[in-house]
mmCIF file of C-alpha atoms (C1' of nucleotides) in Angstrom:
data_model
loop_
_atom_site.group_PDB
_atom_site.id
_atom_site.type_symbol
_atom_site.label_atom_id
_atom_site.label_comp_id
_atom_site.label_asym_id
_atom_site.label_seq_id
_atom_site.Cartn_x
_atom_site.Cartn_y
_atom_site.Cartn_z
ATOM 1 C CA UNK A 322 -34.417 -12.379 9.365
ATOM 2 C CA UNK A 323 -36.848 -14.200 8.260
ATOM 3 C CA UNK A 324 -38.643 -17.246 10.661
ATOM 4 C CA UNK A 325 -36.779 -20.110 9.894
ATOM 5 C CA UNK A 326 -37.154 -23.399 11.114
ATOM 6 C CA UNK A 327 -34.463 -25.556 12.229
ATOM 7 C CA UNK A 328 -33.395 -28.521 14.378
ATOM 8 C CA UNK A 329 -31.343 -29.579 16.675
ATOM 9 C CA UNK A 330 -27.852 -31.026 15.343
ATOM 10 C CA UNK A 331 -29.098 -34.611 15.693
ATOM 11 C CA UNK A 332 -32.718 -34.470 14.057
ATOM 12 C CA UNK A 333 -34.996 -33.359 16.508
ATOM 13 C CA UNK A 334 -37.953 -31.767 14.861
ATOM 14 C CA UNK A 335 -39.438 -28.122 14.309
ATOM 15 C CA UNK A 336 -37.735 -25.922 16.714
ATOM 16 C CA UNK A 337 -37.256 -22.105 15.800
ATOM 17 C CA UNK A 338 -33.939 -20.362 16.810
ATOM 18 C CA UNK A 339 -32.777 -17.466 15.844
ATOM 19 C CA UNK A 340 -30.211 -16.861 13.070
ATOM 20 C CA UNK A 341 -27.744 -15.357 15.350
ATOM 21 C CA UNK A 342 -27.840 -17.317 18.213
ATOM 22 C CA UNK A 343 -24.793 -19.751 18.819
ATOM 23 C CA UNK A 344 -25.625 -23.264 18.341
ATOM 24 C CA UNK A 345 -23.202 -25.389 16.841
ATOM 25 C CA UNK A 346 -19.734 -26.438 18.096
ATOM 26 C CA UNK A 347 -17.104 -26.322 16.151
ATOM 27 C CA UNK A 348 -17.155 -29.910 14.765
ATOM 28 C CA UNK A 349 -20.399 -29.059 13.671
ATOM 29 C CA UNK A 350 -20.357 -25.608 12.039
ATOM 30 C CA UNK A 351 -16.909 -27.129 10.448
ATOM 31 C CA UNK A 352 -19.108 -29.693 8.760
ATOM 32 C CA UNK A 353 -22.168 -27.721 7.820
ATOM 33 C CA UNK A 354 -19.370 -25.341 6.126
ATOM 34 C CA UNK A 355 -17.508 -28.038 4.509
ATOM 35 C CA UNK A 356 -14.116 -26.894 6.301
ATOM 36 C CA UNK A 357 -11.430 -28.312 8.672
ATOM 37 C CA UNK A 358 -12.040 -27.381 12.299
ATOM 38 C CA UNK A 359 -8.558 -25.726 12.709
ATOM 39 C CA UNK A 360 -9.124 -23.550 9.361
ATOM 40 C CA UNK A 361 -12.476 -22.176 11.513
ATOM 41 C CA UNK A 362 -10.117 -21.216 14.434
ATOM 42 C CA UNK A 363 -7.683 -19.659 12.153
ATOM 43 C CA UNK A 364 -10.279 -17.579 10.628
ATOM 44 C CA UNK A 365 -11.157 -16.120 13.855
ATOM 45 C CA UNK A 366 -7.735 -15.467 14.530
ATOM 46 C CA UNK A 367 -7.935 -13.281 11.644
ATOM 47 C CA UNK A 368 -11.056 -12.077 12.507
ATOM 48 C CA UNK A 369 -13.016 -13.057 9.700
ATOM 49 C CA UNK A 370 -15.794 -14.767 11.950
ATOM 50 C CA UNK A 371 -16.465 -14.353 15.383
ATOM 51 C CA UNK A 372 -18.504 -17.013 17.131
ATOM 52 C CA UNK A 373 -20.180 -16.793 20.594
ATOM 53 C CA UNK A 374 -18.334 -18.375 23.328
ATOM 54 C CA UNK A 375 -19.913 -21.022 26.020
ATOM 55 C CA UNK A 376 -19.331 -20.306 29.499
ATOM 56 C CA UNK A 377 -16.940 -22.985 29.273
ATOM 57 C CA UNK A 378 -15.216 -21.157 26.195
ATOM 58 C CA UNK A 379 -16.282 -23.186 23.801
ATOM 59 C CA UNK A 380 -17.069 -21.889 20.499
ATOM 60 C CA UNK A 381 -20.840 -21.728 19.494
ATOM 61 C CA UNK A 382 -21.400 -20.689 16.050
ATOM 62 C CA UNK A 383 -24.759 -19.294 14.531
ATOM 63 C CA UNK A 384 -26.850 -20.041 11.676
ATOM 64 C CA UNK A 385 -25.614 -16.691 10.178
ATOM 65 C CA UNK A 386 -21.966 -17.590 10.946
ATOM 66 C CA UNK A 387 -22.312 -21.098 9.196
ATOM 67 C CA UNK A 388 -23.679 -18.896 6.372
ATOM 68 C CA UNK A 389 -20.961 -16.609 6.302
ATOM 69 C CA UNK A 390 -18.525 -19.493 6.972
ATOM 70 C CA UNK A 391 -20.140 -20.855 3.801
ATOM 71 C CA UNK A 392 -20.118 -17.912 1.849
ATOM 72 C CA UNK A 393 -16.315 -17.538 2.725
ATOM 73 C CA UNK A 394 -15.601 -21.257 1.538
ATOM 74 C CA UNK A 395 -17.161 -20.186 -1.866
ATOM 75 C CA UNK A 396 -14.397 -17.330 -2.438
ATOM 76 C CA UNK A 397 -11.720 -19.405 -1.592
ATOM 77 C CA UNK A 398 -12.460 -22.401 -3.178
ATOM 78 C CA UNK A 399 -14.335 -21.386 -6.282
ATOM 79 C CA UNK A 400 -13.096 -17.947 -7.053
ATOM 80 C CA UNK A 401 -9.556 -18.424 -5.378
ATOM 81 C CA UNK A 402 -9.614 -15.422 -3.473
ATOM 82 C CA UNK A 403 -7.089 -14.927 -0.657
ATOM 83 C CA UNK A 404 -8.569 -13.851 3.016
ATOM 84 C CA UNK A 405 -7.702 -10.362 2.320
ATOM 85 C CA UNK A 406 -9.531 -10.447 -0.658
ATOM 86 C CA UNK A 407 -12.595 -12.040 0.781
ATOM 87 C CA UNK A 408 -12.516 -9.333 3.899
ATOM 88 C CA UNK A 409 -12.745 -6.787 0.714
ATOM 89 C CA UNK A 410 -15.302 -8.434 -0.924
ATOM 90 C CA UNK A 411 -17.671 -9.411 2.166
ATOM 91 C CA UNK A 412 -17.241 -5.324 3.126
ATOM 92 C CA UNK A 413 -18.098 -4.635 -0.664
ATOM 93 C CA UNK A 414 -20.930 -6.526 -0.487
ATOM 94 C CA UNK A 415 -22.472 -4.971 2.536
ATOM 95 C CA UNK A 416 -22.149 -1.494 0.889
ATOM 96 C CA UNK A 417 -24.029 -2.645 -2.294
ATOM 97 C CA UNK A 418 -26.581 -4.282 -0.364
ATOM 98 C CA UNK A 419 -27.458 -1.127 1.621
ATOM 99 C CA UNK A 420 -27.059 0.781 -1.866
ATOM 100 C CA UNK A 421 -29.582 -1.488 -2.873
ATOM 101 C CA UNK A 422 -31.870 -0.925 -0.016
ATOM 102 C CA UNK A 423 -31.527 3.000 -0.279
ATOM 103 C CA UNK A 424 -32.355 2.467 -3.969
ATOM 104 C CA UNK A 425 -35.508 0.645 -3.355
ATOM 105 C CA UNK A 426 -36.222 3.284 -0.573
ATOM 106 C CA UNK A 427 -36.060 6.300 -3.263
ATOM 107 C CA UNK A 428 -37.925 4.549 -5.828
ATOM 108 C CA UNK A 429 -40.751 3.800 -3.215
ATOM 109 C CA UNK A 430 -40.782 7.585 -2.094
ATOM 110 C CA UNK A 431 -40.706 8.697 -5.669
ATOM 111 C CA UNK A 432 -43.762 6.895 -6.931
ATOM 112 C CA UNK A 433 -45.371 7.708 -3.372
ATOM 113 C CA UNK A 434 -44.727 11.239 -4.142
ATOM 114 C CA UNK A 435 -46.229 10.825 -7.687
ATOM 115 C CA UNK A 436 -49.329 9.232 -6.524
ATOM 116 C CA UNK A 437 -50.068 11.746 -3.834
ATOM 117 C CA UNK A 438 -49.424 14.638 -6.120
ATOM 118 C CA UNK A 439 -51.461 12.997 -9.195
ATOM 119 C CA UNK A 440 -53.965 13.226 -6.402
ATOM 120 C CA UNK A 441 -53.764 16.385 -5.059
ATOM 121 C CA UNK A 442 -54.046 17.603 -9.100
ATOM 122 C CA UNK A 443 -57.232 15.850 -9.303
ATOM 123 C CA UNK A 444 -58.634 17.477 -6.880
ATOM 124 C CA UNK A 445 -57.641 20.469 -8.188
ATOM 125 C CA UNK A 446 -58.885 19.847 -11.585
ATOM 126 C CA UNK A 447 -62.201 18.410 -10.468
ATOM 127 C CA UNK A 448 -62.928 21.399 -8.197
ATOM 128 C CA UNK A 449 -62.127 23.655 -11.065
ATOM 129 C CA UNK A 450 -64.523 21.682 -13.103
ATOM 130 C CA UNK A 451 -67.017 22.169 -10.673
ATOM 131 C CA UNK A 452 -66.579 26.013 -10.449
ATOM 132 C CA UNK A 453 -66.563 26.709 -14.157
ATOM 133 C CA UNK A 454 -69.534 25.695 -16.163
ATOM 134 C CA UNK A 455 -69.182 26.258 -19.947
ATOM 135 C CA UNK A 456 -70.659 29.197 -21.525
ATOM 136 C CA UNK A 457 -71.410 30.471 -24.912
ATOM 137 C CA UNK A 458 -71.925 34.293 -25.995
ATOM 138 C CA UNK A 459 -74.997 34.958 -28.008
ATOM 139 C CA UNK A 460 -74.277 38.041 -28.559
ATOM 140 C CA UNK A 461 -71.622 40.886 -26.803
ATOM 141 C CA UNK A 462 -72.307 41.141 -23.171
ATOM 142 C CA UNK A 463 -75.042 38.213 -23.360
ATOM 143 C CA UNK A 464 -73.957 34.645 -22.272
ATOM 144 C CA UNK A 465 -75.990 31.851 -22.354
ATOM 145 C CA UNK A 466 -75.168 28.332 -20.662
ATOM 146 C CA UNK A 467 -73.371 26.204 -23.843
ATOM 147 C CA UNK A 468 -75.722 23.120 -23.620
ATOM 148 C CA UNK A 469 -77.958 25.162 -25.268
ATOM 149 C CA UNK A 470 -80.735 26.622 -22.705
ATOM 150 C CA UNK A 471 -80.832 30.111 -24.279
ATOM 151 C CA UNK A 472 -83.488 30.939 -21.507
ATOM 152 C CA UNK A 473 -80.622 31.548 -19.124
ATOM 153 C CA UNK A 474 -79.326 34.662 -19.836
ATOM 154 C CA UNK A 475 -76.474 36.538 -17.982
ATOM 155 C CA UNK A 476 -76.055 39.959 -19.303
ATOM 156 C CA UNK A 477 -73.299 41.744 -18.421
ATOM 157 C CA UNK A 478 -73.256 45.811 -18.049
ATOM 158 C CA UNK A 479 -70.482 48.231 -17.827
ATOM 159 C CA UNK A 480 -70.564 51.907 -17.278
ATOM 160 C CA UNK A 481 -69.004 52.790 -20.537
ATOM 161 C CA UNK A 482 -65.939 50.898 -21.632
ATOM 162 C CA UNK A 483 -64.066 50.348 -18.904
ATOM 163 C CA UNK A 484 -63.296 46.652 -18.315
ATOM 164 C CA UNK A 485 -63.344 45.187 -14.962
ATOM 165 C CA UNK A 486 -63.292 41.521 -14.529
ATOM 166 C CA UNK A 487 -63.012 38.386 -17.010
ATOM 167 C CA UNK A 488 -64.595 38.808 -20.336
ATOM 168 C CA UNK A 489 -66.026 35.711 -21.735
ATOM 169 C CA UNK B 971 -14.538 10.734 -15.622
ATOM 170 C CA UNK B 972 -13.729 14.042 -16.308
ATOM 171 C CA UNK B 973 -11.288 14.685 -18.917
ATOM 172 C CA UNK B 974 -8.311 16.184 -16.672
ATOM 173 C CA UNK B 975 -4.934 17.476 -16.805
ATOM 174 C CA UNK B 976 -2.481 15.120 -18.708
ATOM 175 C CA UNK B 977 1.166 15.592 -19.742
ATOM 176 C CA UNK B 978 3.734 13.793 -21.409
ATOM 177 C CA UNK B 979 5.860 11.623 -19.388
ATOM 178 C CA UNK B 980 8.945 14.060 -18.696
ATOM 179 C CA UNK B 981 7.410 17.352 -18.670
ATOM 180 C CA UNK B 982 6.650 19.320 -21.701
ATOM 181 C CA UNK B 983 4.014 21.024 -21.320
ATOM 182 C CA UNK B 984 -0.097 21.246 -21.478
ATOM 183 C CA UNK B 985 -0.585 18.501 -24.249
ATOM 184 C CA UNK B 986 -3.700 16.895 -23.224
ATOM 185 C CA UNK B 987 -3.658 13.298 -24.250
ATOM 186 C CA UNK B 988 -6.880 10.846 -23.885
ATOM 187 C CA UNK B 989 -7.037 8.631 -21.046
ATOM 188 C CA UNK B 990 -7.040 5.442 -23.484
ATOM 189 C CA UNK B 991 -4.519 6.112 -25.907
ATOM 190 C CA UNK B 992 -1.691 3.445 -25.868
ATOM 191 C CA UNK B 993 1.640 5.839 -25.108
ATOM 192 C CA UNK B 994 3.677 4.082 -22.502
ATOM 193 C CA UNK B 995 6.062 1.228 -23.372
ATOM 194 C CA UNK B 996 6.100 -1.138 -21.076
ATOM 195 C CA UNK B 997 9.352 0.134 -19.173
ATOM 196 C CA UNK B 998 7.739 3.615 -18.610
ATOM 197 C CA UNK B 999 4.599 2.136 -17.879
ATOM 198 C CA UNK B 1000 6.053 -0.346 -15.287
ATOM 199 C CA UNK B 1001 8.345 3.022 -13.501
ATOM 200 C CA UNK B 1002 4.756 4.930 -13.723
ATOM 201 C CA UNK B 1003 3.086 1.785 -11.395
ATOM 202 C CA UNK B 1004 6.369 1.312 -9.344
ATOM 203 C CA UNK B 1005 5.936 -2.251 -10.446
ATOM 204 C CA UNK B 1006 8.561 -4.841 -12.458
ATOM 205 C CA UNK B 1007 8.041 -5.029 -16.168
ATOM 206 C CA UNK B 1008 7.796 -8.724 -16.183
ATOM 207 C CA UNK B 1009 4.672 -8.083 -13.653
ATOM 208 C CA UNK B 1010 2.817 -6.226 -16.440
ATOM 209 C CA UNK B 1011 3.411 -9.205 -19.061
ATOM 210 C CA UNK B 1012 1.870 -11.581 -15.797
ATOM 211 C CA UNK B 1013 -0.932 -9.325 -15.366
ATOM 212 C CA UNK B 1014 -1.766 -9.511 -19.288
ATOM 213 C CA UNK B 1015 -1.419 -12.967 -19.600
ATOM 214 C CA UNK B 1016 -4.295 -13.028 -16.431
ATOM 215 C CA UNK B 1017 -6.272 -10.593 -18.123
ATOM 216 C CA UNK B 1018 -6.100 -7.866 -15.542
ATOM 217 C CA UNK B 1019 -4.879 -5.209 -18.064
ATOM 218 C CA UNK B 1020 -5.187 -5.326 -21.772
ATOM 219 C CA UNK B 1021 -2.358 -2.574 -23.318
ATOM 220 C CA UNK B 1022 -2.815 -1.897 -26.891
ATOM 221 C CA UNK B 1023 0.303 -2.766 -29.182
ATOM 222 C CA UNK B 1024 2.033 -1.023 -31.552
ATOM 223 C CA UNK B 1025 2.528 -2.153 -35.484
ATOM 224 C CA UNK B 1026 5.677 -3.785 -33.970
ATOM 225 C CA UNK B 1027 3.678 -5.902 -31.474
ATOM 226 C CA UNK B 1028 5.013 -3.519 -28.484
ATOM 227 C CA UNK B 1029 2.658 -2.953 -25.763
ATOM 228 C CA UNK B 1030 1.395 0.507 -25.431
ATOM 229 C CA UNK B 1031 -0.291 1.473 -22.143
ATOM 230 C CA UNK B 1032 -2.428 4.065 -22.030
ATOM 231 C CA UNK B 1033 -3.074 6.855 -18.678
ATOM 232 C CA UNK B 1034 -5.990 4.798 -17.929
ATOM 233 C CA UNK B 1035 -3.696 1.368 -17.807
ATOM 234 C CA UNK B 1036 -1.228 3.099 -15.678
ATOM 235 C CA UNK B 1037 -4.116 4.220 -13.282
ATOM 236 C CA UNK B 1038 -5.417 0.483 -13.122
ATOM 237 C CA UNK B 1039 -2.050 -0.748 -12.575
ATOM 238 C CA UNK B 1040 -1.890 1.750 -9.244
ATOM 239 C CA UNK B 1041 -4.819 0.600 -8.578
ATOM 240 C CA UNK B 1042 -4.055 -2.846 -8.844
ATOM 241 C CA UNK B 1043 -0.712 -2.231 -6.933
ATOM 242 C CA UNK B 1044 -2.343 -0.817 -4.213
ATOM 243 C CA UNK B 1045 -4.763 -3.828 -3.760
ATOM 244 C CA UNK B 1046 -2.107 -5.986 -3.688
ATOM 245 C CA UNK B 1047 0.977 -4.362 -1.772
ATOM 246 C CA UNK B 1048 -1.434 -2.676 0.820
ATOM 247 C CA UNK B 1049 -4.107 -4.616 1.363
ATOM 248 C CA UNK B 1050 -2.547 -7.754 0.541
ATOM 249 C CA UNK B 1051 -5.118 -9.231 -2.136
ATOM 250 C CA UNK B 1052 -3.976 -12.024 -4.690
ATOM 251 C CA UNK B 1053 -5.338 -11.327 -8.101
ATOM 252 C CA UNK B 1054 -8.690 -13.410 -8.011
ATOM 253 C CA UNK B 1055 -9.322 -10.726 -5.022
ATOM 254 C CA UNK B 1056 -8.314 -7.726 -7.668
ATOM 255 C CA UNK B 1057 -10.443 -9.189 -10.482
ATOM 256 C CA UNK B 1058 -13.595 -9.402 -7.785
ATOM 257 C CA UNK B 1059 -12.499 -6.092 -6.294
ATOM 258 C CA UNK B 1060 -12.351 -4.401 -9.390
ATOM 259 C CA UNK B 1061 -15.702 -5.888 -10.718
ATOM 260 C CA UNK B 1062 -17.353 -4.675 -7.934
ATOM 261 C CA UNK B 1063 -16.127 -1.395 -7.881
ATOM 262 C CA UNK B 1064 -17.841 -1.026 -11.258
ATOM 263 C CA UNK B 1065 -20.853 -2.025 -10.179
ATOM 264 C CA UNK B 1066 -21.137 0.269 -7.372
ATOM 265 C CA UNK B 1067 -19.632 3.103 -9.269
ATOM 266 C CA UNK B 1068 -22.727 2.118 -11.688
ATOM 267 C CA UNK B 1069 -25.220 1.896 -8.969
ATOM 268 C CA UNK B 1070 -23.982 5.615 -7.520
ATOM 269 C CA UNK B 1071 -24.574 6.822 -11.182
ATOM 270 C CA UNK B 1072 -27.920 5.180 -11.406
ATOM 271 C CA UNK B 1073 -28.973 6.771 -7.836
ATOM 272 C CA UNK B 1074 -27.386 10.359 -8.530
ATOM 273 C CA UNK B 1075 -30.016 9.722 -12.031
ATOM 274 C CA UNK B 1076 -32.994 8.841 -9.758
ATOM 275 C CA UNK B 1077 -32.506 11.823 -7.367
ATOM 276 C CA UNK B 1078 -32.196 13.592 -10.184
ATOM 277 C CA UNK B 1079 -35.178 12.737 -12.031
ATOM 278 C CA UNK B 1080 -37.080 12.968 -8.543
ATOM 279 C CA UNK B 1081 -36.499 16.748 -8.250
ATOM 280 C CA UNK B 1082 -36.996 17.196 -12.015
ATOM 281 C CA UNK B 1083 -40.400 15.614 -11.689
ATOM 282 C CA UNK B 1084 -41.344 17.561 -8.334
ATOM 283 C CA UNK B 1085 -40.414 20.743 -9.874
ATOM 284 C CA UNK B 1086 -42.728 19.634 -12.955
ATOM 285 C CA UNK B 1087 -45.530 19.297 -10.936
ATOM 286 C CA UNK B 1088 -45.378 21.862 -8.740
ATOM 287 C CA UNK B 1089 -45.221 24.123 -11.644
ATOM 288 C CA UNK B 1090 -48.344 22.746 -13.152
ATOM 289 C CA UNK B 1091 -50.012 22.889 -9.745
ATOM 290 C CA UNK B 1092 -49.313 26.478 -9.319
ATOM 291 C CA UNK B 1093 -50.131 26.985 -13.043
ATOM 292 C CA UNK B 1094 -53.677 25.161 -12.353
ATOM 293 C CA UNK B 1095 -54.054 27.478 -8.990
ATOM 294 C CA UNK B 1096 -53.129 30.772 -11.029
ATOM 295 C CA UNK B 1097 -55.865 29.781 -13.586
ATOM 296 C CA UNK B 1098 -58.414 28.901 -10.851
ATOM 297 C CA UNK B 1099 -57.965 32.314 -9.562
ATOM 298 C CA UNK B 1100 -57.985 34.294 -12.796
ATOM 299 C CA UNK B 1101 -61.202 32.513 -13.670
ATOM 300 C CA UNK B 1102 -63.068 33.224 -10.353
ATOM 301 C CA UNK B 1103 -63.398 36.727 -9.641
ATOM 302 C CA UNK B 1104 -64.855 37.236 -6.233
ATOM 303 C CA UNK B 1105 -68.563 38.548 -6.727
ATOM 304 C CA UNK B 1106 -71.352 39.256 -4.834
ATOM 305 C CA UNK B 1107 -75.368 40.001 -4.537
ATOM 306 C CA UNK B 1108 -76.897 43.125 -4.386
ATOM 307 C CA UNK B 1109 -80.252 41.779 -5.027
ATOM 308 C CA UNK B 1110 -81.342 38.380 -6.206
ATOM 309 C CA UNK B 1111 -80.737 37.819 -9.727
ATOM 310 C CA UNK B 1112 -77.951 40.967 -10.120
ATOM 311 C CA UNK B 1113 -74.368 40.024 -8.966
ATOM 312 C CA UNK B 1114 -71.476 43.144 -8.657
ATOM 313 C CA UNK B 1115 -67.546 42.581 -8.266
ATOM 314 C CA UNK B 1116 -67.003 42.258 -4.682
ATOM 315 C CA UNK B 1117 -64.241 44.898 -4.895
ATOM 316 C CA UNK B 1118 -66.883 47.260 -4.943
ATOM 317 C CA UNK B 1119 -67.116 48.420 -8.683
ATOM 318 C CA UNK B 1120 -71.230 48.136 -8.660
ATOM 319 C CA UNK B 1121 -71.378 49.716 -12.383
ATOM 320 C CA UNK B 1122 -70.256 46.445 -13.303
ATOM 321 C CA UNK B 1123 -73.047 44.298 -13.207
ATOM 322 C CA UNK B 1124 -74.047 40.972 -13.980
ATOM 323 C CA UNK B 1125 -77.882 40.151 -14.476
ATOM 324 C CA UNK B 1126 -79.217 36.247 -14.410
ATOM 325 C CA UNK B 1127 -82.215 36.089 -16.166
ATOM 326 C CA UNK B 1128 -83.996 32.512 -15.976
ATOM 327 C CA UNK B 1129 -87.141 31.767 -17.914
ATOM 328 C CA UNK B 1130 -89.892 31.346 -15.030
ATOM 329 C CA UNK B 1131 -88.694 34.773 -13.370
ATOM 330 C CA UNK B 1132 -90.341 36.662 -16.770
ATOM 331 C CA UNK B 1133 -87.541 39.010 -16.377
ATOM 332 C CA UNK B 1134 -86.889 39.605 -20.115
ATOM 333 C CA UNK B 1135 -85.571 43.473 -21.084
ATOM 334 C CA UNK B 1136 -82.596 44.226 -19.403
ATOM 335 C CA UNK B 1137 -81.960 47.522 -19.588
ATOM 336 C CA UNK B 1138 -78.693 48.641 -21.287
ATOM 337 C "C1'" DT C 692 -11.681 -44.717 28.641
ATOM 338 C "C1'" DT C 693 -13.284 -41.990 24.174
ATOM 339 C "C1'" DG C 694 -14.197 -38.208 22.094
ATOM 340 C "C1'" DC C 695 -14.600 -33.746 21.860
ATOM 341 C "C1'" DT C 696 -12.830 -28.849 23.326
ATOM 342 C "C1'" DC C 697 -9.017 -25.717 23.649
ATOM 343 C "C1'" DC C 698 -4.103 -23.958 22.252
ATOM 344 C "C1'" DT C 699 0.650 -23.598 19.573
ATOM 345 C "C1'" DC C 700 4.037 -25.132 16.106
ATOM 346 C "C1'" DA C 701 5.379 -26.819 11.843
ATOM 347 C "C1'" DC C 702 5.118 -28.498 7.293
ATOM 348 C "C1'" DG C 703 3.521 -28.996 2.215
ATOM 349 C "C1'" DT C 704 1.429 -26.615 -1.561
ATOM 350 C "C1'" DC C 705 0.561 -22.926 -4.448
ATOM 351 C "C1'" DA C 706 0.255 -18.449 -5.962
ATOM 352 C "C1'" DC C 707 2.809 -14.465 -7.180
ATOM 353 C "C1'" DG C 708 6.626 -11.615 -8.328
ATOM 354 C "C1'" DT C 709 10.840 -11.920 -10.107
ATOM 355 C "C1'" DG C 710 15.314 -13.041 -12.509
ATOM 356 C "C1'" DA C 711 17.791 -15.316 -16.169
ATOM 357 C "C1'" DG C 712 18.223 -16.577 -20.522
ATOM 358 C "C1'" DG C 713 17.360 -16.518 -25.398
ATOM 359 C "C1'" DT C 714 15.255 -13.700 -29.437
ATOM 360 C "C1'" DG C 715 14.687 -9.182 -32.853
ATOM 361 C "C1'" DG C 716 14.446 -4.763 -34.160
ATOM 362 C "C1'" DC C 717 15.879 0.337 -33.651
ATOM 363 C "C1'" DT D 443 27.569 -1.843 -30.014
ATOM 364 C "C1'" DT D 444 23.919 -0.943 -26.333
ATOM 365 C "C1'" DG D 445 19.138 -0.879 -24.247
ATOM 366 C "C1'" DC D 446 15.029 -1.916 -25.408
ATOM 367 C "C1'" DT D 447 11.248 -5.272 -26.769
ATOM 368 C "C1'" DC D 448 9.682 -9.971 -26.956
ATOM 369 C "C1'" DC D 449 8.962 -14.603 -24.917
ATOM 370 C "C1'" DT D 450 9.337 -19.023 -21.381
ATOM 371 C "C1'" DC D 451 11.038 -21.038 -17.770
ATOM 372 C "C1'" DA D 452 12.827 -21.659 -12.753
ATOM 373 C "C1'" DC D 453 12.625 -20.554 -8.078
ATOM 374 C "C1'" DG D 454 12.547 -17.907 -3.556
ATOM 375 C "C1'" DT D 455 8.957 -16.319 -0.778
ATOM 376 C "C1'" DC D 456 4.756 -15.937 1.569
ATOM 377 C "C1'" DA D 457 -0.107 -17.277 2.643
ATOM 378 C "C1'" DC D 458 -3.111 -20.656 3.681
ATOM 379 C "C1'" DG D 459 -4.699 -25.034 5.002
ATOM 380 C "C1'" DT D 460 -4.400 -28.875 7.749
ATOM 381 C "C1'" DG D 461 -1.998 -32.065 10.743
ATOM 382 C "C1'" DA D 462 0.212 -33.425 14.943
ATOM 383 C "C1'" DG D 463 0.881 -32.631 19.669
ATOM 384 C "C1'" DG D 464 -0.356 -31.570 24.507
ATOM 385 C "C1'" DT D 465 -4.214 -29.750 27.720
ATOM 386 C "C1'" DG D 466 -8.595 -30.074 30.235
ATOM 387 C "C1'" DG D 467 -13.396 -31.119 31.136
ATOM 388 C "C1'" DC D 468 -17.908 -33.685 30.307
#
DNA sequence: TTGCTCCTCACGTCACGTGAGGTGGC
DNA sequence: TTGCTCCTCACGTCACGTGAGGTGGC
């Protein structure tokens, strides 16, 4: 996936090839994966790897193919799996990676949502604060700003005792 | 995961035993798992299964042990894994299950959070609505409820305006 | 020509399952 | 006694890796 540099088999410099492009013939791929060429043919027969083919029917292994081969090599040599096990493990690894990706997405979405709701609540709080100026009551029916300017007064007049809107 | 039905080997009824309690001797466990008793001993030697032991050193397999054995049986016979592969797969399955559990928890928490924030915002909206009653102005310095009850009056008095006495 | 490719077949090795053989306690 | 348990050792089978052997095209 990442743009990687790479070189022609011998050693010419700095030419970038895609990970999935078939570039190595079997002897090279085998050497890179530290395997016998015949082993690579066997793996292909079992469906563990599927290299491209040239017009002349020569197998062409990509960088990704070689990495897969190396992973298989690790599983068989170091961990002692047989090929059925390799198949299962590679498949499960894929599923696991996928789940991890899903989980990252889920987390991402959660924090995003949290951010948005926090912002929304903040906006609401702000508008609330702008509307509501603190007042206090001097005596029943007369309130003044809480900041102390008692010259500004608000009187509430009611018909008798009938209560309509908000009080205090 | 859930405490499930469970009965004694032959068929006596409804006796629930714990999943992890050692109850089957090797011949019974082998038959339940459709394996050779010697195979069970071999698996134990390789660390694939660890039955309890009686005071007399006799192996005692639990229901969970038998299920594990059956899973191993499936992996080896049907899928052709060797024991190293079985080990890897069982381990990965555990990790996968754990991730799934984590994911469920994450989702749960996300919806919970959403619910709470929705509720909070709703509360804020409600209080905003309760505080702010629509009023309209009859003339400068005198406002009444917008719903038309003009008997309720609110007079605003400011210092320079020189309006002092409010008539009750 | 050499050195690669393609293929198929065969053999050696090793893991695994299981049987045999001997012990001991209900 | 039988029938289970425990153990170790050994053998048959099969999967896998790899070598051999024969072909064909740069």
